[in-house]
Coordinates of C-alpha atoms in Angstrom, one line a residue:
X1 CA 27.2 39.2 -71.1
X2 CA 28.3 41.1 -74.1
X3 CA 31.0 39.8 -75.9
X4 CA 33.8 42.6 -76.8
X5 CA 36.6 41.9 -79.4
X6 CA 39.9 44.0 -79.7
X7 CA 41.8 43.8 -82.8
X8 CA 45.0 45.2 -84.3
X9 CA 45.0 45.4 -88.1
X10 CA 48.4 45.7 -89.9
X11 CA 50.0 47.8 -87.0
X12 CA 53.5 49.0 -87.4
X13 CA 55.8 51.2 -85.5
X14 CA 59.5 52.4 -85.9
X15 CA 61.9 53.7 -83.3
X16 CA 65.2 55.4 -84.4
X17 CA 67.0 52.8 -86.4
X18 CA 64.4 49.9 -85.5
X19 CA 61.3 48.6 -87.1
X20 CA 59.9 47.4 -84.0
X21 CA 56.5 46.0 -85.4
X22 CA 55.7 45.3 -89.0
X23 CA 52.2 44.8 -90.0
X24 CA 51.0 42.9 -86.8
X25 CA 47.4 41.4 -86.7
X26 CA 46.3 40.5 -83.4
X27 CA 42.7 39.6 -82.0
X28 CA 41.3 38.9 -78.6
X29 CA 37.6 38.7 -77.1
X30 CA 36.4 39.1 -73.6
X31 CA 36.3 35.9 -71.7
X32 CA 39.8 34.8 -72.9
X33 CA 43.2 34.2 -71.0
X34 CA 45.8 34.7 -73.8
X35 CA 49.6 34.7 -73.5
X36 CA 51.8 36.8 -76.1
X37 CA 55.2 35.2 -76.1
X38 CA 58.2 35.9 -77.8
X39 CA 62.0 36.3 -77.6
X40 CA 63.3 39.9 -76.4
X41 CA 62.9 42.4 -78.9
X42 CA 60.1 40.5 -80.6
X43 CA 57.8 43.2 -80.2
X44 CA 55.4 41.9 -77.4
X45 CA 55.7 45.0 -75.1
X46 CA 55.5 47.3 -77.9
X47 CA 52.2 46.0 -79.1
X48 CA 50.9 45.9 -75.7
X49 CA 52.0 49.5 -75.1
X50 CA 50.0 50.5 -78.5
X51 CA 46.9 48.9 -77.1
X52 CA 47.6 50.8 -73.8
X53 CA 47.8 53.9 -75.6
X54 CA 51.6 54.4 -74.8
X55 CA 53.1 54.1 -78.2
X56 CA 51.0 56.9 -80.1
X57 CA 53.2 56.9 -83.3
X58 CA 52.0 53.5 -84.6
X59 CA 50.3 53.1 -88.3
X60 CA 47.6 50.8 -89.1
X61 CA 44.3 50.2 -87.3
X62 CA 43.1 49.1 -83.8
X63 CA 39.4 48.2 -83.7
X64 CA 36.9 47.7 -81.2
X65 CA 33.9 45.2 -82.1
X66 CA 35.0 46.2 -85.8
X67 CA 34.9 50.0 -85.2
X68 CA 38.3 51.7 -85.4
X69 CA 39.4 53.3 -82.4
X70 CA 42.3 55.9 -81.8
X71 CA 44.8 54.9 -79.1
X72 CA 47.3 57.9 -78.9
X73 CA 47.3 58.2 -75.3
X74 CA 46.9 56.1 -72.0
X75 CA 43.5 57.9 -71.3
X76 CA 42.0 57.0 -74.7
X77 CA 42.8 53.3 -74.0
X78 CA 41.3 53.7 -70.6
X79 CA 38.4 55.2 -71.9
X80 CA 37.9 52.1 -74.2
X81 CA 38.3 50.0 -71.4
X82 CA 42.0 48.7 -71.9
X83 CA 44.1 48.8 -68.8
X84 CA 47.9 47.6 -68.6
X85 CA 50.0 46.5 -65.4
X86 CA 53.4 47.0 -66.1
X87 CA 56.3 45.0 -64.6
X88 CA 57.9 47.9 -62.6
X89 CA 54.9 48.1 -60.2
X90 CA 56.6 51.0 -58.4
X91 CA 56.4 53.3 -61.4
X92 CA 52.7 52.7 -61.6
X93 CA 51.7 53.5 -57.7
X94 CA 52.0 56.5 -55.5
X95 CA 54.1 54.8 -52.6
X96 CA 53.1 57.5 -50.1
X97 CA 49.4 57.2 -50.5
X98 CA 47.1 54.5 -49.2
X99 CA 45.9 51.4 -50.7
X100 CA 42.5 53.0 -50.8
X101 CA 43.8 56.0 -52.6
X102 CA 45.7 54.1 -55.2
X103 CA 43.0 51.8 -56.1
X104 CA 40.6 54.7 -56.6
X105 CA 43.2 57.2 -58.0
X106 CA 41.7 57.3 -61.5
X107 CA 38.4 58.2 -59.8
X108 CA 39.8 60.5 -57.7
X109 CA 41.5 62.5 -60.7
X110 CA 38.6 62.0 -63.5
X111 CA 35.4 61.8 -61.7
X112 CA 35.5 63.5 -58.4
X113 CA 33.2 66.3 -58.5
X114 CA 33.4 67.8 -55.3
X115 CA 36.3 69.6 -53.6
X116 CA 35.6 67.7 -50.3
X117 CA 36.5 64.0 -50.2
X118 CA 34.7 61.7 -48.2
X119 CA 37.4 59.4 -46.9
X120 CA 34.9 57.0 -45.3
X121 CA 33.1 56.4 -48.6
X122 CA 36.4 56.2 -50.6
X123 CA 37.7 53.4 -47.9
X124 CA 34.3 51.5 -48.3
X125 CA 34.4 51.6 -52.1
X126 CA 38.1 50.3 -52.1
X127 CA 37.3 47.7 -49.6
X128 CA 34.4 46.4 -51.7
X129 CA 36.6 46.2 -54.9
X130 CA 39.4 44.4 -53.0
X131 CA 36.9 41.9 -51.5
X132 CA 35.4 41.2 -54.7
X133 CA 38.6 40.2 -56.2
X134 CA 39.3 38.2 -52.9
X135 CA 42.5 40.6 -52.2
X136 CA 43.1 40.7 -48.4
X137 CA 45.1 43.9 -48.0
X138 CA 44.2 46.6 -45.4
X139 CA 43.2 49.9 -47.5
X140 CA 44.6 52.2 -44.7
X141 CA 48.1 50.9 -45.5
X142 CA 50.8 53.1 -47.4
X143 CA 51.7 51.2 -50.6
X144 CA 55.4 51.6 -49.7
X145 CA 55.1 49.3 -47.1
X146 CA 53.3 46.3 -49.2
X147 CA 55.3 43.4 -50.6
X148 CA 55.7 43.2 -54.5
X149 CA 52.9 40.8 -54.7
X150 CA 50.7 43.0 -52.8
X151 CA 51.7 45.9 -55.2
X152 CA 50.6 43.7 -58.1
X153 CA 47.4 43.0 -56.7
X154 CA 46.6 46.8 -55.9
X155 CA 47.5 47.6 -59.6
X156 CA 45.0 45.0 -60.6
X157 CA 42.4 46.3 -58.3
X158 CA 43.0 49.7 -59.7
X159 CA 42.5 48.5 -63.1
X160 CA 39.3 46.7 -62.4
X161 CA 38.0 49.8 -60.3
X162 CA 38.0 51.6 -63.6
X163 CA 36.2 50.4 -66.6
X164 CA 38.3 47.4 -67.8
X165 CA 37.4 45.0 -70.6
X166 CA 41.0 44.3 -71.6
X167 CA 43.5 43.5 -68.7
X168 CA 47.1 43.4 -70.0
X169 CA 49.6 41.9 -67.5
X170 CA 53.3 42.6 -68.5
X171 CA 55.6 40.2 -66.9
X172 CA 53.7 40.0 -63.7
X173 CA 55.4 37.1 -62.0
X174 CA 59.0 38.4 -62.9
X175 CA 59.9 39.9 -59.3
X176 CA 57.7 37.1 -57.4
X177 CA 58.3 34.2 -55.4
X178 CA 56.7 30.9 -56.2
X179 CA 54.3 31.4 -53.2
X180 CA 53.5 35.0 -54.3
X181 CA 53.0 33.9 -58.2
X182 CA 50.3 31.2 -56.7
X183 CA 48.6 33.9 -54.8
X184 CA 48.7 36.2 -58.2
X185 CA 47.5 33.1 -60.5
X186 CA 44.6 32.7 -58.0
X187 CA 43.5 36.3 -58.5
X188 CA 43.8 35.7 -62.2
X189 CA 41.8 32.5 -62.5
X190 CA 39.2 34.4 -60.3
X191 CA 39.0 37.4 -62.5
X192 CA 38.5 35.1 -65.3
X193 CA 35.7 33.2 -63.7
X194 CA 33.8 36.2 -62.3
X195 CA 34.5 39.1 -64.8
X196 CA 33.7 39.4 -68.5
X197 CA 37.1 40.6 -69.2
X198 CA 39.8 39.5 -71.4
X199 CA 43.3 39.0 -69.8
X200 CA 46.6 39.5 -71.8
X201 CA 49.4 37.6 -70.3
X202 CA 53.1 38.5 -71.2
X203 CA 55.6 36.2 -69.6
X204 CA 59.1 34.5 -70.3
X205 CA 58.4 31.8 -68.0
X206 CA 56.7 29.4 -70.5
X207 CA 55.5 26.9 -67.7
X208 CA 53.4 29.6 -66.4
X209 CA 51.8 30.3 -69.8
X210 CA 51.0 26.6 -70.1
X211 CA 49.1 26.4 -66.8
X212 CA 47.2 29.6 -66.8
X213 CA 46.5 30.4 -70.5
X214 CA 43.8 29.0 -72.7
X215 CA 45.8 30.3 -76.0
X216 CA 49.3 31.5 -76.7
X217 CA 50.3 33.9 -79.5
X218 CA 53.8 33.8 -80.6
X219 CA 55.7 37.0 -81.8
X220 CA 59.0 36.9 -83.7
X221 CA 61.1 40.0 -85.2
X222 CA 58.4 42.3 -84.8
X223 CA 55.5 40.0 -86.4
X224 CA 52.8 37.6 -85.0
X225 CA 53.7 34.0 -86.4
X226 CA 51.6 31.7 -84.8
X227 CA 48.2 31.6 -82.2
X228 CA 47.6 28.2 -80.8
X229 CA 45.4 26.8 -78.0
X230 CA 46.9 25.2 -75.0
X231 CA 46.5 21.7 -74.6
X232 CA 47.5 18.8 -72.4
X233 CA 50.1 17.9 -74.9
X234 CA 51.5 21.4 -75.3
X235 CA 55.2 21.6 -74.1
X236 CA 57.7 24.4 -73.2
X237 CA 60.0 23.0 -76.1
X238 CA 57.4 23.4 -78.5
X239 CA 56.6 27.0 -77.6
X240 CA 60.1 28.0 -77.3
X241 CA 61.1 26.8 -80.9
X242 CA 58.3 28.7 -82.2
X243 CA 59.7 32.0 -80.4
X244 CA 63.3 31.2 -81.8
X245 CA 62.2 30.0 -85.3
X246 CA 65.0 27.1 -84.7
X247 CA 65.5 23.9 -82.6
X248 CA 66.4 24.6 -79.1
X249 CA 67.8 22.6 -76.3
X250 CA 66.2 23.5 -73.0
X251 CA 69.2 22.4 -70.9
X252 CA 72.4 24.6 -70.7
X253 CA 75.6 22.5 -70.9
X254 CA 78.1 24.0 -68.4
X255 CA 81.5 23.7 -69.5
X256 CA 84.1 22.1 -67.0
X257 CA 86.4 24.9 -65.5
X258 CA 89.3 23.9 -63.3
X259 CA 88.6 25.3 -59.8
X260 CA 91.5 26.7 -57.9
X261 CA 92.3 28.1 -54.3
X262 CA 90.1 30.4 -52.3
X263 CA 90.0 33.6 -53.8
X264 CA 87.1 35.7 -51.9
X265 CA 85.8 35.0 -48.3
X266 CA 83.0 36.6 -46.1
X267 CA 83.0 36.3 -42.7
X268 CA 80.2 36.9 -40.2
X269 CA 78.8 39.8 -42.6
X270 CA 75.9 41.6 -41.5
X271 CA 74.3 44.7 -43.1
X272 CA 72.8 48.0 -41.3
X273 CA 69.3 47.2 -42.2
X274 CA 69.0 43.8 -40.5
X275 CA 68.4 42.0 -43.9
X276 CA 71.8 40.1 -43.9
X277 CA 72.8 38.4 -40.6
X278 CA 76.1 36.5 -39.7
X279 CA 76.8 35.4 -43.2
X280 CA 80.1 33.5 -44.0
X281 CA 80.9 32.0 -47.3
X282 CA 83.9 31.5 -49.8
X283 CA 84.3 31.4 -53.5
X284 CA 87.2 30.0 -55.3
X285 CA 89.2 30.7 -58.4
X286 CA 87.1 29.6 -61.7
X287 CA 84.0 28.7 -59.4
X288 CA 80.4 29.8 -59.7
X289 CA 78.8 29.9 -56.3
X290 CA 75.0 30.1 -56.2
X291 CA 72.9 32.2 -53.5
X292 CA 69.7 30.7 -53.5
X293 CA 66.6 32.1 -51.7
X294 CA 62.8 33.1 -52.1
X295 CA 62.2 36.9 -52.8
X296 CA 63.0 38.8 -49.5
X297 CA 65.5 36.0 -48.2
X298 CA 68.3 38.9 -48.2
X299 CA 70.0 38.1 -51.5
X300 CA 70.0 41.4 -53.2
X301 CA 71.0 43.0 -49.9
X302 CA 73.9 40.7 -49.6
X303 CA 75.2 41.5 -52.9
X304 CA 75.0 45.3 -52.3
X305 CA 76.7 44.9 -48.8
X306 CA 79.7 43.0 -50.4
X307 CA 79.8 45.7 -53.2
X308 CA 79.4 48.5 -50.8
X309 CA 76.1 49.8 -51.7
X310 CA 74.6 48.9 -48.6
X311 CA 76.2 49.8 -45.2
X312 CA 77.8 47.0 -43.3
X313 CA 77.1 46.4 -39.7
X314 CA 79.6 43.7 -39.0
X315 CA 82.0 41.2 -40.3
X316 CA 84.9 41.3 -42.9
X317 CA 85.8 40.2 -46.0
X318 CA 89.1 39.3 -47.8
X319 CA 90.6 38.9 -51.3
X320 CA 93.6 36.6 -51.7
X321 CA 93.8 36.9 -47.8
X322 CA 93.8 40.6 -47.7
X323 CA 91.4 42.3 -45.9
X324 CA 89.0 44.4 -47.8
X325 CA 87.8 48.0 -46.8
X326 CA 84.9 48.6 -49.1
X327 CA 82.4 51.2 -48.1
X328 CA 81.2 52.3 -51.5
X329 CA 80.9 50.8 -54.9
X330 CA 84.1 52.8 -56.0
X331 CA 86.2 51.0 -53.5
X332 CA 84.8 47.7 -54.8
X333 CA 85.7 48.2 -58.3
X334 CA 89.2 49.5 -57.0
X335 CA 89.3 45.9 -55.6
X336 CA 87.9 44.3 -58.9
X337 CA 84.7 43.3 -57.7
X338 CA 81.6 44.0 -60.0
X339 CA 77.9 43.8 -59.5
X340 CA 75.1 43.3 -62.1
X341 CA 72.1 44.4 -60.1
X342 CA 68.8 43.1 -60.4
X343 CA 67.2 46.4 -61.2
X344 CA 69.1 47.1 -64.5
X345 CA 67.1 50.1 -65.7
X346 CA 67.5 51.9 -62.3
X347 CA 70.9 50.5 -61.3
X348 CA 72.6 48.6 -64.0
X349 CA 72.6 50.9 -67.2
X350 CA 72.3 54.4 -68.1
X351 CA 69.0 54.1 -70.2
X352 CA 69.2 57.7 -71.5
X353 CA 72.8 57.3 -72.8
X354 CA 74.0 55.3 -75.9
X355 CA 75.3 51.6 -76.0
X356 CA 78.7 52.8 -76.7
X357 CA 79.2 55.0 -73.4
X358 CA 77.4 52.3 -71.3
X359 CA 79.9 49.6 -72.5
X360 CA 82.8 51.9 -71.0
X361 CA 81.2 53.4 -68.2
X362 CA 82.9 51.1 -65.4
X363 CA 86.3 51.8 -66.9
X364 CA 86.1 55.5 -68.4
X365 CA 89.3 56.4 -67.1
X366 CA 91.0 53.7 -69.3
X367 CA 89.8 55.5 -72.4
X368 CA 91.0 59.1 -71.3
X369 CA 93.8 61.1 -73.0
X370 CA 95.0 64.1 -70.9
X371 CA 91.5 64.3 -69.2
X372 CA 89.8 63.9 -72.4
X373 CA 87.7 60.9 -73.5
X374 CA 89.1 59.1 -76.4
X375 CA 85.9 58.7 -78.5
X376 CA 87.5 56.3 -80.7
X377 CA 88.8 53.9 -78.2
X378 CA 85.3 54.0 -76.5
X379 CA 83.5 53.1 -79.7
X380 CA 86.4 50.3 -80.5
X381 CA 85.5 48.9 -77.0
X382 CA 81.8 49.2 -77.6
X383 CA 82.2 47.4 -81.2
X384 CA 84.1 44.8 -79.5
X385 CA 81.5 43.7 -76.8
X386 CA 78.5 44.1 -79.0
X387 CA 79.9 41.5 -81.2
X388 CA 81.4 39.3 -78.6
X389 CA 78.1 39.6 -76.4
X390 CA 75.6 39.3 -79.5
X391 CA 73.9 42.6 -78.2
X392 CA 71.1 43.3 -81.1
X393 CA 71.4 47.1 -81.8
X394 CA 71.2 49.0 -85.0
X395 CA 74.1 51.0 -83.9
X396 CA 76.5 51.7 -80.9
X397 CA 74.9 55.3 -81.0
X398 CA 71.4 53.7 -79.9
X399 CA 69.9 54.7 -76.7
X400 CA 69.9 51.8 -74.3
X401 CA 66.4 52.7 -73.3
X402 CA 65.3 51.7 -76.8
X403 CA 66.8 47.9 -76.5
X404 CA 64.8 45.0 -75.5
X405 CA 65.2 43.6 -71.9
X406 CA 67.7 40.9 -72.8
X407 CA 69.6 43.6 -74.6
X408 CA 69.9 45.7 -71.7
X409 CA 71.0 43.1 -69.5
X410 CA 73.8 42.0 -72.0
X411 CA 74.8 45.8 -71.9
X412 CA 74.9 45.7 -68.1
X413 CA 77.1 42.5 -68.2
X414 CA 79.3 44.0 -70.9
X415 CA 80.1 47.1 -68.9
X416 CA 81.7 45.0 -66.3
X417 CA 83.6 42.9 -68.6
X418 CA 85.5 45.7 -70.0
X419 CA 86.7 46.8 -66.4
X420 CA 88.3 43.7 -66.0
X421 CA 87.2 42.3 -62.8
X422 CA 88.2 39.5 -60.6
X423 CA 84.9 38.6 -58.7
X424 CA 81.6 39.2 -60.6
X425 CA 78.3 39.2 -58.7
X426 CA 75.2 38.6 -60.5
X427 CA 71.8 39.5 -58.9
X428 CA 69.0 38.0 -60.6
X429 CA 70.6 38.2 -63.9
X430 CA 67.8 36.3 -66.0
X431 CA 64.9 38.3 -64.7
X432 CA 62.6 39.1 -67.6
X433 CA 64.9 37.7 -70.4
X434 CA 63.8 35.0 -72.7
X435 CA 65.2 31.5 -72.8
X436 CA 67.4 32.5 -75.7
X437 CA 69.0 35.5 -74.1
X438 CA 69.2 33.4 -71.0
X439 CA 71.6 30.8 -72.5
X440 CA 73.6 33.7 -73.9
X441 CA 74.1 35.3 -70.4
X442 CA 74.9 31.6 -69.0
X443 CA 77.5 31.3 -71.8
X444 CA 79.2 34.7 -70.7
X445 CA 79.2 33.8 -67.1
X446 CA 80.8 30.3 -68.1
X447 CA 83.5 32.3 -70.2
X448 CA 84.4 34.6 -67.1
X449 CA 85.3 31.6 -65.1
X450 CA 87.2 30.0 -68.1
X451 CA 89.3 33.1 -67.8
X452 CA 90.3 32.3 -64.3
X453 CA 87.6 34.7 -62.5
X454 CA 85.2 33.9 -60.2
X455 CA 81.2 34.5 -59.8
X456 CA 78.6 34.9 -57.3
X457 CA 75.1 34.1 -58.7
X458 CA 72.0 35.1 -56.8
X459 CA 68.6 33.8 -57.9
X460 CA 65.5 32.5 -56.9
X461 CA 65.4 30.4 -59.8
X462 CA 66.4 27.1 -58.3
X463 CA 66.8 25.2 -61.8
X464 CA 69.2 28.0 -63.0
X465 CA 71.3 27.4 -60.0
X466 CA 71.3 23.6 -60.7
X467 CA 72.4 24.2 -64.3
X468 CA 75.4 26.7 -63.7
X469 CA 76.6 26.7 -60.1
X470 CA 79.2 24.6 -58.6
X471 CA 78.1 25.2 -55.0
X472 CA 75.1 26.8 -53.8
X473 CA 74.3 28.9 -50.3
X474 CA 70.8 28.9 -49.4
X475 CA 69.7 32.1 -47.6
X476 CA 66.6 32.3 -45.4
X477 CA 65.7 35.4 -43.4
X478 CA 69.1 36.9 -44.0
X479 CA 71.0 33.7 -42.6
X480 CA 72.7 31.0 -44.7
X481 CA 70.6 27.7 -43.9
X482 CA 72.6 25.3 -46.0
X483 CA 75.8 25.0 -48.2
X484 CA 75.2 22.3 -51.0
X485 CA 77.1 20.9 -54.0
X486 CA 75.0 21.6 -57.0
X487 CA 75.6 18.3 -58.6
X488 CA 74.7 16.3 -55.4
X489 CA 71.4 18.2 -54.6
X490 CA 67.9 19.1 -56.3
X491 CA 65.4 21.7 -56.4
X492 CA 63.3 19.9 -53.4
X493 CA 66.3 20.3 -51.0
X494 CA 67.0 23.9 -52.0
X495 CA 63.4 24.6 -51.5
X496 CA 63.3 23.2 -48.2
X497 CA 66.0 25.1 -46.9
X498 CA 64.6 28.3 -48.6
X499 CA 61.4 28.1 -46.7
X500 CA 63.3 27.7 -43.3
X501 CA 63.8 24.1 -43.0
X502 CA 66.8 22.9 -41.0
X503 CA 69.2 25.0 -38.8
X504 CA 71.2 28.4 -40.0
X505 CA 74.8 27.2 -40.7
X506 CA 78.0 29.0 -40.8
X507 CA 80.4 28.0 -43.5
X508 CA 84.1 27.2 -42.4
X509 CA 86.3 29.8 -43.3

C-alpha cells in the first residue's frame, strides 16, 4: 500500500487577542495511530481544525507527500483525504435522516448525478461500509434514535465512505461510557489493521492514549514540544508532566470540611420522561454528594429535574425543611440552587457573548441601577472571578467561544459563584478538560463547601467521585441502587451497582 505523509511546517494562527499556534511542526504517515495531547488551550484542536480546513487563516505550509496543499475549507481537506470527527457528534449529523443517508451524505451532495435516487442501492452501499467496519447498526434507523456511541461510529463510517487517508478523532470518548469506549476502540483497532489510514486521536484521558496509540505528540502554549513512542514503561504521570511543563501530583487532596445538618432533601422524585424513578436522597451542609452511574443512567435528567429544566412527575424537594416549588430554572435560582450542566456550550455559557457578561449572567439584576446595567460593576465582578478561578483570557471582553474548553467550564462555574447559591449541582464538570484544569475545578468545588454551601456532583468518572465526594449514590436505569461512603468503597463496588447489581434502594429521609 502507498504510504502517505501529512506535514505541517511553521504553521501559525491568531485569533482576537490570542496567538493560538506559533510555528508548529507536525508530521504523520498512514498506518500510524498518533495521539495529540496537551492542556486546554495548548492548540490541539486548533491545529486539527487547520488540517481539516476549518481554520483557513493560518500561515505556514501544509504538505502532502512533500507537496504543498491549500486547506482553506473543509471541502478542500476532504478532497485530500483528511476527515475529522468532532466531539459534538450531533452537530455533524442530520438527526432526521437515516443512518444510510448520513453515511453517504457526501456522496449524495457531491457525486450524485441523477435527480432520481436509488434507495435500495444507497442502503446496500451503506450496509456494505458498515459491515466492512464491523458496525452493527440498522441503516434504516433515524440517527436521532441512536446512542452517542452509535452516532460516533456512523460519523466514522461517513468519513471512511468518502476518500479518507487521515482520520482525526477529537475527544471521541468524552461522552461515552466505559462499555461504549471499548466498542469504539475495537472499531479504531480494526481500522488500523485493515485500512491504510493514519488515525489522529485527541484525548484528555491519558490512560486511553497509552492503551491505543503507538506515539503521542505533546503540545503546550501553541507549540509542539515532544513526540515520543508509547512503550510498556510509558506512564500517565510522564505524559501529564510534559503537557504541563512541571511536576504534577496525580491525586487531588480534598481538604477536610466540617459537615453539618441536612440542608437539601429529595423524596420519591420522578420525572415526566421516565428517566428518573422514585429517587430519594439528602445533602448536608458542607458536603459533596456524588451521583454515579453509566451514560444513560439518568444522572443528567435527575440534575435537570431538581433544577426545574425537566418536568417533574412526582415526589418533593425540601431546603432547610421548607417544601420547594420548582417548575423552572428561575424558581431554582430564587431558592439559591445552581446547575452547571454537562453541555456547557449549549446550556452552560453564552458562547457569543464576552467573559464579563457571562460571569454576571446569573445575577445581572444585582448589577443594575434604575433598570440600567452598571458596566463598571459587571466588569469588576468579572475581573474578580477571572483572577480567583484562573481563567486564561486576554481580556474580559474576549468572546467565550474563543476560550479553551477548560476555561469555558471555569466561566460556567464562575457565573454561579457570583450568584451566591446554597446548593451547587455539577453535571460532568470535568468533561473534555485537561488534568490541570480538572484539579482547578476540584479546588473550586472544595472552596464552595468550605464556605458552608453544599454540592451535588454527577459523573461517570468513578475515580473522581472517590477523590472528591463524601458520600455517593449510584444510579442505574433512573433508580438509586446504593448509598456508599466514599472513604469505604472502591471503583469495583461502584461499577457493580452501576451495571445493575443489587436491588434498588431508597435512602432514609
